[in-house]
Tab-separated table of C-alpha atoms in Angstrom:
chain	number	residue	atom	x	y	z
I	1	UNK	CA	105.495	119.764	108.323
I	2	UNK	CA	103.196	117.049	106.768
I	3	UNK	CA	103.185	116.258	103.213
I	4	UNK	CA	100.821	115.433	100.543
I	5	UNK	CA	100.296	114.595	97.152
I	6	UNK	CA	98.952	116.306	94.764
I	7	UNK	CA	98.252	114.374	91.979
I	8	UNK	CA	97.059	116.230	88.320
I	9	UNK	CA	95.853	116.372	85.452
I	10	UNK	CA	99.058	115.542	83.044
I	11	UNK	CA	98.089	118.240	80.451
I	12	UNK	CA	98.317	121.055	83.198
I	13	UNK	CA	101.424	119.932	85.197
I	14	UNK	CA	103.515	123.288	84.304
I	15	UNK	CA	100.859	125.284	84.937
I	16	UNK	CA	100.413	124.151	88.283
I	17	UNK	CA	103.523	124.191	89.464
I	18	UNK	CA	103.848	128.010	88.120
I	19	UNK	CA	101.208	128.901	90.603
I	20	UNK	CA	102.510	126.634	93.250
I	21	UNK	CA	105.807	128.792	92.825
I	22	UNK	CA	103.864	131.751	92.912
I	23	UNK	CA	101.971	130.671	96.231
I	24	UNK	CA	105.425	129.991	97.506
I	25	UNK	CA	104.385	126.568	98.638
I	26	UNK	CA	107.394	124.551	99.113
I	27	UNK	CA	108.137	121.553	97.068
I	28	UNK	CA	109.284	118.401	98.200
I	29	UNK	CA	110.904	117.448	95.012
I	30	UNK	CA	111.367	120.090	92.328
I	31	UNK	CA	109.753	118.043	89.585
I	32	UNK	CA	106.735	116.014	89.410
I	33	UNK	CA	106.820	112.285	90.158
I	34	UNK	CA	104.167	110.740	87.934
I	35	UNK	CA	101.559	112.839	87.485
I	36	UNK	CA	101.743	113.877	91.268
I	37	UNK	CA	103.615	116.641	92.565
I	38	UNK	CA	104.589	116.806	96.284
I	39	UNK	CA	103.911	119.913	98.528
I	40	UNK	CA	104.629	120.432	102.648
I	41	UNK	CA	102.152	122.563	103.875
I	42	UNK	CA	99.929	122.470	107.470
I	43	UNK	CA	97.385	120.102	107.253
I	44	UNK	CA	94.520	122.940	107.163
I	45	UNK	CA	96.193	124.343	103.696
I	46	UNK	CA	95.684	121.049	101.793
I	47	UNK	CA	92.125	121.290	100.726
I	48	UNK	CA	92.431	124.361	99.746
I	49	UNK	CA	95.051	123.328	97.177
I	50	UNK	CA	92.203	120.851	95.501
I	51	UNK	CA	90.646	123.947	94.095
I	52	UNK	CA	93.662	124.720	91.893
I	53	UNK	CA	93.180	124.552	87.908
I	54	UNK	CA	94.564	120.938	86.787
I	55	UNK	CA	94.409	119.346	90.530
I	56	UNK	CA	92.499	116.315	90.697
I	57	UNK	CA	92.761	115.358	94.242
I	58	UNK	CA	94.815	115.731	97.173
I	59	UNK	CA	96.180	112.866	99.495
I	60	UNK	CA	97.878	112.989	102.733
I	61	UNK	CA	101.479	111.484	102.640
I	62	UNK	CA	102.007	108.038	104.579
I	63	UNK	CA	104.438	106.521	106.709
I	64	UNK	CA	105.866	103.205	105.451
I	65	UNK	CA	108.736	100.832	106.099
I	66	UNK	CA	110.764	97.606	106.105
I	67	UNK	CA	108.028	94.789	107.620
I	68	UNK	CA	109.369	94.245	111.113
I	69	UNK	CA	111.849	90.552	111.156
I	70	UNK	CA	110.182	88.144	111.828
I	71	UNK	CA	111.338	86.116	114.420
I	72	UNK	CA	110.697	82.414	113.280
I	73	UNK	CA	109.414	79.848	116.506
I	74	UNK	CA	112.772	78.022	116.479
I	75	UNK	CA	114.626	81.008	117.018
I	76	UNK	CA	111.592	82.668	119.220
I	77	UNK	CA	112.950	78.705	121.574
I	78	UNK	CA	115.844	79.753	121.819
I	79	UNK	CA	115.883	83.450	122.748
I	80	UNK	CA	113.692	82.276	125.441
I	81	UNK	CA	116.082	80.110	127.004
I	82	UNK	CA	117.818	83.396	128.429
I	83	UNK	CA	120.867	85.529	127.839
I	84	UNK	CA	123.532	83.240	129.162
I	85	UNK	CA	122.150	80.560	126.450
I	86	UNK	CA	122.928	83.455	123.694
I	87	UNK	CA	126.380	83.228	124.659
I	88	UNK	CA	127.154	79.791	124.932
I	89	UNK	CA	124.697	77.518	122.900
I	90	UNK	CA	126.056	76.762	119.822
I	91	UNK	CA	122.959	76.665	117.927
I	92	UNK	CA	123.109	80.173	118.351
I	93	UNK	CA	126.785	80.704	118.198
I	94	UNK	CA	126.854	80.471	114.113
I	95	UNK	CA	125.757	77.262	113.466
I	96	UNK	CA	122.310	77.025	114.058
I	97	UNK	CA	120.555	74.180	112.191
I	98	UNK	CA	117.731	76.297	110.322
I	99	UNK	CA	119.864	78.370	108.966
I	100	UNK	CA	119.677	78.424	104.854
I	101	UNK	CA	122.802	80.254	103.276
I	102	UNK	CA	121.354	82.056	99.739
I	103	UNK	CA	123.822	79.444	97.937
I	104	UNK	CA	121.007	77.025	98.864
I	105	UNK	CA	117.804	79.377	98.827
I	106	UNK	CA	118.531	80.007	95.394
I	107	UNK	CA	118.430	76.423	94.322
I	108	UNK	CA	114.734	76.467	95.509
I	109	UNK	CA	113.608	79.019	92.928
I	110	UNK	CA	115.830	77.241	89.820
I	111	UNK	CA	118.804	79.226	89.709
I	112	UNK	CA	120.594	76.024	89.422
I	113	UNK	CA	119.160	75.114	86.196
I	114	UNK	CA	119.800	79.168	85.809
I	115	UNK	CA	123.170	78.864	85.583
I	116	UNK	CA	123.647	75.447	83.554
I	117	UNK	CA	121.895	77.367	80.793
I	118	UNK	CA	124.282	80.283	81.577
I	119	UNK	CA	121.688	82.270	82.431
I	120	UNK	CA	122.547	85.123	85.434
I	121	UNK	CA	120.391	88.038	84.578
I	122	UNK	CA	122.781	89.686	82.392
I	123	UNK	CA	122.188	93.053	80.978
I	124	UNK	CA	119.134	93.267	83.099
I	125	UNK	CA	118.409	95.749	85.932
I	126	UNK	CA	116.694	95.179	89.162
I	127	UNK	CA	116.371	98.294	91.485
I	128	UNK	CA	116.713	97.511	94.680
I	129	UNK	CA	114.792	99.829	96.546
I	130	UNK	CA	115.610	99.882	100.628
I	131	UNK	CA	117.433	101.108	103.392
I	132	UNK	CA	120.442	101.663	101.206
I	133	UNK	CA	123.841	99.957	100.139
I	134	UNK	CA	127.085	99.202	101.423
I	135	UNK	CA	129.545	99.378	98.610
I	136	UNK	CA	132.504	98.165	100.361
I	137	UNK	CA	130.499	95.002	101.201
I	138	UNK	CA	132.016	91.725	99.599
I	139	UNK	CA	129.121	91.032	97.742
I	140	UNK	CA	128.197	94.195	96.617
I	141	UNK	CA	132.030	95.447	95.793
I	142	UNK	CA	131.625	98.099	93.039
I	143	UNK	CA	127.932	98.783	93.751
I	144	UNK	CA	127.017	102.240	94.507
I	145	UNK	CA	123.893	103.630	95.556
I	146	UNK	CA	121.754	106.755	95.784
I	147	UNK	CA	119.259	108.138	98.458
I	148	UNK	CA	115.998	109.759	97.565
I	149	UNK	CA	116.048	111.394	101.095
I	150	UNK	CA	116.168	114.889	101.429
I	151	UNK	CA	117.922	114.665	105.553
I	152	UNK	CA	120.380	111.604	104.553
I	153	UNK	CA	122.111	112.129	100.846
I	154	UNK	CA	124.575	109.663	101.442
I	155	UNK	CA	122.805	105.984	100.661
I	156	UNK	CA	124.858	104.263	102.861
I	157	UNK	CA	123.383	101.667	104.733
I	158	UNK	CA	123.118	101.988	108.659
I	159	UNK	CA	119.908	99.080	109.274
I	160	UNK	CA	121.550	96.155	107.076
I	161	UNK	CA	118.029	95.575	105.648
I	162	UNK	CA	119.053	96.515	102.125
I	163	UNK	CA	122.041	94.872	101.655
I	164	UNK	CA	120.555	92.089	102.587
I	165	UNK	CA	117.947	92.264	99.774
I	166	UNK	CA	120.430	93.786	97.410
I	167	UNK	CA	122.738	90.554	97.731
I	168	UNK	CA	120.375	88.178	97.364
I	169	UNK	CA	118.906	89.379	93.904
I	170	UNK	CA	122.176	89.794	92.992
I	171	UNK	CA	125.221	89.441	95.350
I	172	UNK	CA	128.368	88.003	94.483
I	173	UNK	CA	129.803	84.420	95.995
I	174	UNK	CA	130.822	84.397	98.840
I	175	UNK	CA	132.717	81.318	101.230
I	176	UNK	CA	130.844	81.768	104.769
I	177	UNK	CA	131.147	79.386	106.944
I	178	UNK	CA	127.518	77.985	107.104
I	179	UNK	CA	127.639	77.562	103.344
I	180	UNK	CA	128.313	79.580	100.214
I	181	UNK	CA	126.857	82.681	99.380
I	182	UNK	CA	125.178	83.373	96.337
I	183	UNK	CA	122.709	86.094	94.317
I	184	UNK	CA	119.822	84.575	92.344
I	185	UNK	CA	120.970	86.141	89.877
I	186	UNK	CA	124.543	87.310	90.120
I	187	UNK	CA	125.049	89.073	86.812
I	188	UNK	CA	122.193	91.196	86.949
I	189	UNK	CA	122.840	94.981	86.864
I	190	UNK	CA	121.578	96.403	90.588
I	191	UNK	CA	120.385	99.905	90.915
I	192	UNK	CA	120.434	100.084	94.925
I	193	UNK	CA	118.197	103.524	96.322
I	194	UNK	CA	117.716	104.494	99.623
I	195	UNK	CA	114.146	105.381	100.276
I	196	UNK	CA	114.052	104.221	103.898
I	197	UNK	CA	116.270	105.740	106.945
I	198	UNK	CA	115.688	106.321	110.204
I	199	UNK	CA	118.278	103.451	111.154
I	200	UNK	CA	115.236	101.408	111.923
I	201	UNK	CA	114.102	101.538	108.456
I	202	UNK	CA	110.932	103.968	108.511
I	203	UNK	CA	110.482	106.648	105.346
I	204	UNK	CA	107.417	108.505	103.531
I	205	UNK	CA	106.002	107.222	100.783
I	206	UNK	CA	106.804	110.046	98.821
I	207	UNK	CA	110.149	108.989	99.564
I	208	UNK	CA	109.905	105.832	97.965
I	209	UNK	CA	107.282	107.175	94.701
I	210	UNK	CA	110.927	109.183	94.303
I	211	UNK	CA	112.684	105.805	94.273
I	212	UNK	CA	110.195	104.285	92.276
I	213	UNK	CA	110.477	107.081	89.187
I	214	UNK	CA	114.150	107.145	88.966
I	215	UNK	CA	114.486	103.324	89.135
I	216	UNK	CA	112.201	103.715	85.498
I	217	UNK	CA	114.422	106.215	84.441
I	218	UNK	CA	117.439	104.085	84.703
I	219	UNK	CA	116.040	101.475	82.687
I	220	UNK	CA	114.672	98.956	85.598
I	221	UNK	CA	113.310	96.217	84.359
I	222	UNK	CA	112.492	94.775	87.603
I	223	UNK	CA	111.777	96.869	91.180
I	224	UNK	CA	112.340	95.025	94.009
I	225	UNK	CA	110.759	96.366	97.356
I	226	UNK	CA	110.907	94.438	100.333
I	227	UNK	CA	108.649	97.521	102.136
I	228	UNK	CA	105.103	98.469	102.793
I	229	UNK	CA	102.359	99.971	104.835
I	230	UNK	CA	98.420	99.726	106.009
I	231	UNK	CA	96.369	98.141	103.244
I	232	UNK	CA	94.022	100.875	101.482
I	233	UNK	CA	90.670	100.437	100.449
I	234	UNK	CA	90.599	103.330	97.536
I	235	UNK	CA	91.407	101.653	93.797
I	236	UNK	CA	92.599	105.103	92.910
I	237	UNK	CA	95.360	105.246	95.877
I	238	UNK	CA	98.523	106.442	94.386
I	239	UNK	CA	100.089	103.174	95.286
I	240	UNK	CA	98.171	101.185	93.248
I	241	UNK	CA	98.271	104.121	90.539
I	242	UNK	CA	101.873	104.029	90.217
I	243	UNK	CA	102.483	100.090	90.385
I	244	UNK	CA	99.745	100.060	87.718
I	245	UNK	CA	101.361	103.100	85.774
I	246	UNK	CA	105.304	101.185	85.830
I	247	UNK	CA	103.557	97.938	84.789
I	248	UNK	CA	102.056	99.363	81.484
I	249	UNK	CA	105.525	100.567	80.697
I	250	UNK	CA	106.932	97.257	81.261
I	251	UNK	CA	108.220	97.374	84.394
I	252	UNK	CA	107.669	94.699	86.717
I	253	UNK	CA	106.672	95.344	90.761
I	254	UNK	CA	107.944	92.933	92.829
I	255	UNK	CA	107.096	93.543	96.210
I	256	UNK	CA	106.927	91.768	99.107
I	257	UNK	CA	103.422	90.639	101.319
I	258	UNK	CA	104.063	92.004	104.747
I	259	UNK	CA	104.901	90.023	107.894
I	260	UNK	CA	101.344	89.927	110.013
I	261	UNK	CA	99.772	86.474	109.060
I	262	UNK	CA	98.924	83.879	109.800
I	263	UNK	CA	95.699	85.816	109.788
I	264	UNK	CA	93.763	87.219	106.545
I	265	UNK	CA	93.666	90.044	105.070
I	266	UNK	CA	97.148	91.338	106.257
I	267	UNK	CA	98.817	92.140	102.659
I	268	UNK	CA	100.536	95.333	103.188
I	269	UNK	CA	100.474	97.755	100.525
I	270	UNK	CA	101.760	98.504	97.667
I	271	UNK	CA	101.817	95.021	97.608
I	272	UNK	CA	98.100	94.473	97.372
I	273	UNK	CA	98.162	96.895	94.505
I	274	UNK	CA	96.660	94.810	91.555
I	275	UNK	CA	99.155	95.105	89.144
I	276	UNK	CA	102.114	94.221	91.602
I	277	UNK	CA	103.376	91.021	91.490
I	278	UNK	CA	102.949	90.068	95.474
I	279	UNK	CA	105.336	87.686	97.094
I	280	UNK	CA	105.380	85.307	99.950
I	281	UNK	CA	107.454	83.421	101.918
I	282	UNK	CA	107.747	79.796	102.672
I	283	UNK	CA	109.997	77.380	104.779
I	284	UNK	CA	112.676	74.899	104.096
I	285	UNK	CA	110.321	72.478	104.148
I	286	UNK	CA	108.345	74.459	101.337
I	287	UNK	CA	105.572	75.582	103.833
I	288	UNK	CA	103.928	79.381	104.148
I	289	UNK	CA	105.759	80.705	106.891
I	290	UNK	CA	103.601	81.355	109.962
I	291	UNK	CA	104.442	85.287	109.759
I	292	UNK	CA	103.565	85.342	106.089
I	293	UNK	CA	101.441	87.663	105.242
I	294	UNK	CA	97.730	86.391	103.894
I	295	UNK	CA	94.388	87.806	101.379
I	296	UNK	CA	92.462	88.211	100.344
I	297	UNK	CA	93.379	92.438	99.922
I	298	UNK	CA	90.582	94.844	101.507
I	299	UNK	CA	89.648	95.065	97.594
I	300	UNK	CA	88.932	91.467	97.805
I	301	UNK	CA	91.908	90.542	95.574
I	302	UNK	CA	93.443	86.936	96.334
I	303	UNK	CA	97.487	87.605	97.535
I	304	UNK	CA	100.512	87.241	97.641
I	305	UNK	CA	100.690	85.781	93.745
I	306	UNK	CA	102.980	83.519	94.578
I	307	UNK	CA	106.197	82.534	97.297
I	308	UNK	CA	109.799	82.602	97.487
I	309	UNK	CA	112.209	81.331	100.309
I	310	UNK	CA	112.365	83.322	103.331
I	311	UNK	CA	113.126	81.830	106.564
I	312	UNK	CA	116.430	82.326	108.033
I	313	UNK	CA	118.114	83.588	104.791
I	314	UNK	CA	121.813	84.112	105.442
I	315	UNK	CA	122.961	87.468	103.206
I	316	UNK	CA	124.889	90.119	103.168
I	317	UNK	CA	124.384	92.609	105.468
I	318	UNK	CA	125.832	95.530	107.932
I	319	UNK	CA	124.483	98.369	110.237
I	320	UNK	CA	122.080	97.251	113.057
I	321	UNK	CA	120.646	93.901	111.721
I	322	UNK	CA	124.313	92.774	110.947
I	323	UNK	CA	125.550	93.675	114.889
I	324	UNK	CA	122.390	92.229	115.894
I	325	UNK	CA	123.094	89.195	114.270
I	326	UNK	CA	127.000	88.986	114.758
I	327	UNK	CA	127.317	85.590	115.194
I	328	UNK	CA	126.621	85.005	111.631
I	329	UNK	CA	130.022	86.247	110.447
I	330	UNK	CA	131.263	89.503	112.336
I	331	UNK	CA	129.355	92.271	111.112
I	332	UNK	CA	129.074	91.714	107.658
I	333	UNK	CA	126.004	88.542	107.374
I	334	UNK	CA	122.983	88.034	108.799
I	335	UNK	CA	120.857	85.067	108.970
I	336	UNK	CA	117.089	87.181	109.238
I	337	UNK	CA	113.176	85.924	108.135
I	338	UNK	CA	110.405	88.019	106.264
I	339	UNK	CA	108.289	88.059	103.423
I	340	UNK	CA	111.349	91.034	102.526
I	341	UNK	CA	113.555	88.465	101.932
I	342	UNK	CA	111.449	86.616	99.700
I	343	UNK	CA	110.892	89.645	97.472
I	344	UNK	CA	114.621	89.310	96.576
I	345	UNK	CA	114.615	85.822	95.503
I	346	UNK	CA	111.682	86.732	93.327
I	347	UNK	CA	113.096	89.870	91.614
I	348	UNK	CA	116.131	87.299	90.552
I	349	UNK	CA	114.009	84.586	89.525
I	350	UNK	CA	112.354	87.947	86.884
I	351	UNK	CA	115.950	89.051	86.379
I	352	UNK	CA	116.909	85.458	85.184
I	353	UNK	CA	113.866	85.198	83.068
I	354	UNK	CA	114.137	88.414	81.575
I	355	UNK	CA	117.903	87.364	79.959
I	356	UNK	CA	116.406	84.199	78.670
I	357	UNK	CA	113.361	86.373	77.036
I	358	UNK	CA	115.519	88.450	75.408
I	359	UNK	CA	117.543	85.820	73.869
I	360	UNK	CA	114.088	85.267	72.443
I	361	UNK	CA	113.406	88.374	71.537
I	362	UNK	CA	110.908	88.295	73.492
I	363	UNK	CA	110.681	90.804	76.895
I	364	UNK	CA	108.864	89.564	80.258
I	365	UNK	CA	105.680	91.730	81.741
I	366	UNK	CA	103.956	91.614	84.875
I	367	UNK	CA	100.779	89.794	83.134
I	368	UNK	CA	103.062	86.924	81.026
I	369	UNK	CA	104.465	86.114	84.512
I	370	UNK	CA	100.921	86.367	86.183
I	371	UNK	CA	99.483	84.140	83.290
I	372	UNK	CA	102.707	81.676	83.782
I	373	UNK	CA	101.654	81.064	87.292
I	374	UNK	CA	98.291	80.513	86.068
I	375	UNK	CA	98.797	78.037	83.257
I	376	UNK	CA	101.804	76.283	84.661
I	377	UNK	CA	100.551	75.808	88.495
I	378	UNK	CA	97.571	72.627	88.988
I	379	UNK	CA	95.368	74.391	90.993
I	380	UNK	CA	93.622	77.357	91.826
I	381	UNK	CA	95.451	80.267	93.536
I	382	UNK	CA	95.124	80.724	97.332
I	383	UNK	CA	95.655	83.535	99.697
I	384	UNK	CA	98.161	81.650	101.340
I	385	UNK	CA	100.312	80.997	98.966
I	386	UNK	CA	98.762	82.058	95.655
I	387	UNK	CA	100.722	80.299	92.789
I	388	UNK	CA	102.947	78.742	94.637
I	389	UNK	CA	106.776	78.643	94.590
I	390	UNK	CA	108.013	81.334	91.548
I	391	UNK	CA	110.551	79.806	89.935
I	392	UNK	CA	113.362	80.106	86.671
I	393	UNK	CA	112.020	76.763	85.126
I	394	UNK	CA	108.511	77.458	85.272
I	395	UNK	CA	109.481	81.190	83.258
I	396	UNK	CA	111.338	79.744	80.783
I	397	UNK	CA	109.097	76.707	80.011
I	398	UNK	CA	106.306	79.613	79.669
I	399	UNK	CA	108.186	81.307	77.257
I	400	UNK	CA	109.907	78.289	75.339
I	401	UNK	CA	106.076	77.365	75.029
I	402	UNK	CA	104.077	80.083	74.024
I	403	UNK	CA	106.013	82.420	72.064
C-alpha cells in the first residue's frame, strides 16, 4: 500500500487525526512527524484526503537510499583485469596503494590540530542516520542503535553502509593493518538510527522524516545522512521543509551530494535542500572526485557547500559491503568511495566545532558555518566543489574571530 504525507496546518493537528481515526485510515506512525502526518491508503483515496479541515496538501511518499559506491577508476583497472587477478594481485589482496585508512582522512579536515587542543566532540551528538549499527563492532563497542522501520525493529546492520559512516564521525582507534583507524571526532556522543533496510540499503522517506524527528528529540546537534533521492523542483517539498524546519532549531543537516557527477545538476535531495549543509567528496590529491555529485540544484542553487575526503575510506564496517570487501580485514573493514563517506567526515569536523563553541559559550548553526566558508575561503563558491575542503581550523578561527 503506498504512502503519503499529509502535511497540516499545526493548529489543527488533533483534530485531524480524530477524523483520520474515525475514517479508519491507517497510520504509519501514530503521531505526527513535523507538521505532517503519514497515512497508507490506495493511491485513488489521497486527494480526497486534501479536502479535510486543517490539511494543506498531500504528497506521495518517495523511495530513497544510500548513493550507490562508487567505484573509483583505479579500482574500476583492476576489477577489469579478471577474477583470477582478484585473487592473487596484491594490490587487491589488502594492500592496495589508494587506500586512505580514516586515521589519515581525518588529518585532511584538521582533526589533528582537533586533538592538540583536546578537542573530540565531547558532549556533542551527531545522529547517524543509515542502514543501522553494529554494536559489537570494535569501533562502535557500547553503541546501540534504533530502527525507525516498521518490518525490521532490530537496527542491526546487514549492508555495512552505516557503520561505516557511524565510525568515521565517531569510531574508536583501531590498529588495521593498512594504518590506524580513527573517528573525526571520537568523543562525540553517536545516536545511530536505522532508516534504510532492504540489505541493499533502500527505505521511504517517511522512514527517514521518522529518523530525522527523533534524532531532534534526543538532543542532535548534528544529523549526519549519507542518503538521498531524485532532486525536486517544488521549494515547499517536505524535504526541504524539514531540513529548513531542524535548522531554525539549531540543528545542523549534514548530508551528503549524491554519486552521479561529473555532470551538473546531479545533487540528490535532501541535499539540495537550501538550508542543508551539502557535502562533497574529493581525492587524496585534494581533487572533486569524478563520481561527485555537481549544481547547480534544479532550484538553481550552487552545491555541494563544500567537500570532505571520500575516496577509498577504510572504516568500520560489516554485512554485505564488509564481505564484499573482505580483503580489507575479514569482515569487519571496508575500504569503499562516495560522497556518503564524505558526509561523515563533515558531521565530525561540526561535532569538533561545536565543543570548541561551547567552550565559548557560543553554539554553531547551519548559517555561522555557511558564512565561515564564505568569509574564510578566497574565492567564489563553485558547483564543484563549493567552499572547498570543510575543515576544524577554519571553524574555530571563525569563531575565535567573530564572537
Amino acid at each position: 500500500m503506498p504512502r503519503f504525507l499529509l502535511q497540516f496546518d499545526p493548529t489543527a493537528g488533533t483534530q485531524l487525526l480524530q477524523q483520520l481515526r474515525a475514517l479508519a485510515v491507517p497510520l504509519v506512525f501514530p503521531r505526527p512527524l513535523f507538521d505532517y502526518v503519514v497515512v497508507e491508503i490506495p493511491a485513488l483515496l489521497a486527494a480526497q484526503l486534501s479536502s479535510l479541515p486543517g490539511v494543506l496538501r498531500v504528497e506521495a511518499d518517495k523511495r530513497m537510499g544510500i548513493f550507490p559506491v562508487a567505484v573509483t577508476q583505479e579500482l574500476q583497472q583492476l576489477l577489469q583485469a579478471g577474477p583470477l587477478s582478484l585473487l592473487t594481485n596484491p594490490t587487491i589482496m589488502g594492500f592496495r596503494p589508494d587506500t586512505w585508512p580514516t586515521g589519515q582522512s581525518r588529518l585532511v579536515v584538521g582533526a589533528g590540530i582537533a586533538d592538540a587542543d583536546g578537542i573530540t566532540g565531547k558532549g556533542v551528538k551527531v545522529a547517524v542516520l543509515d542502514t543501522g549499527n553494529d554494536p559489537s563492532h570494535p569501533q562502535l563497542l557500547g553503541n546501540t542503535g534504533q530502527s525507525m522501520i516498521k518490518t525490521q525493529p532490530l537496527a542491526y546492520d546487514e549492508n555495512g553502509h552505516g557503520v561505516h559512516t557511524a565510525s568515521t564521525v565517531a569510531g574508536a582507534q583501531f590498529s588495521h593493518l593498512q594504518g590506524m583507524l580513527q573517528g573525526v571526532a571520537p568523543g562525540a556522543e553517536l545516536i545511530i538510527i536505522k532508516v534504510l533496510g532492504a540489505g541493499i540499503g533502500l527505505g521511504d522517506w517517511s522512514d527517514i522524516l521518522a529518523g530525522m524527528q527523533r534524532a531532534a528529540e534526543l538532543g542532535a546537534k548534528v544529523i549526519s545522512m549519507s542518503l538521498g533521492g531524485d532532486d525536486v523542483t517544488d521549494p515547499e517539498a517536505s524535504e526541504f521543509r524539514v531540513v529548513r524546519q531542524l535548522t531554525e532549531r539549531g540543528i545542523i543537516c549534514c548530508i551528503a551530494a549524491g554519486n552521479s557527477g561529473p555532470g551538473s545538476q546531479t545533487i540528490g535531495s535532501p541535499g539540495s535542500a537550501p538550508d542543508a549543509l551539502t557535502i562533497g567528496a574529493i581525492n587524496k590529491a585534494g581533487q572533486p572526485a569524478d563520481f561527485s555529485s555537481r549544481g547547480p540544484t534544479k532550484l538553481n542553487l550552487v552545491k555541494p557547500d563544500c567537500t570532505a575526503p571520500g575516496v577509498d575510506i577504510l572504516s568500520g564496517s560489516t554485512g554485505f559491503i564488509a564481505a564484499y570487501r573482505f580483503v580489507d580485514g575479514l569482515g569487519r573493514f571496508a575500504a569503499i568511495s562516495g560522497t556518503s563517506m564524505a558526509c561523515p567526515h563533515a558531521s565530525g569536523v561540526l561535532a569538533l566545532a561545536e565543543e570548541y563553541a561551547r567552550r565559548r559559550g557560543l553554539t554553531l548553526t547551519t548559517p555561522m558555518v555557511k558564512e565561515a566558508l564564505r568569509e574564510w575561503y578566497d574565492r567564489n563558491p563553485s558547483n564543484n566543489v563549493g567552499y572547498g575542503v570543510i575543515t576544524y581550523p577554519l571553524l574555530k578561527k571563525f569563531i575565535a574571530e567573530t564572537f
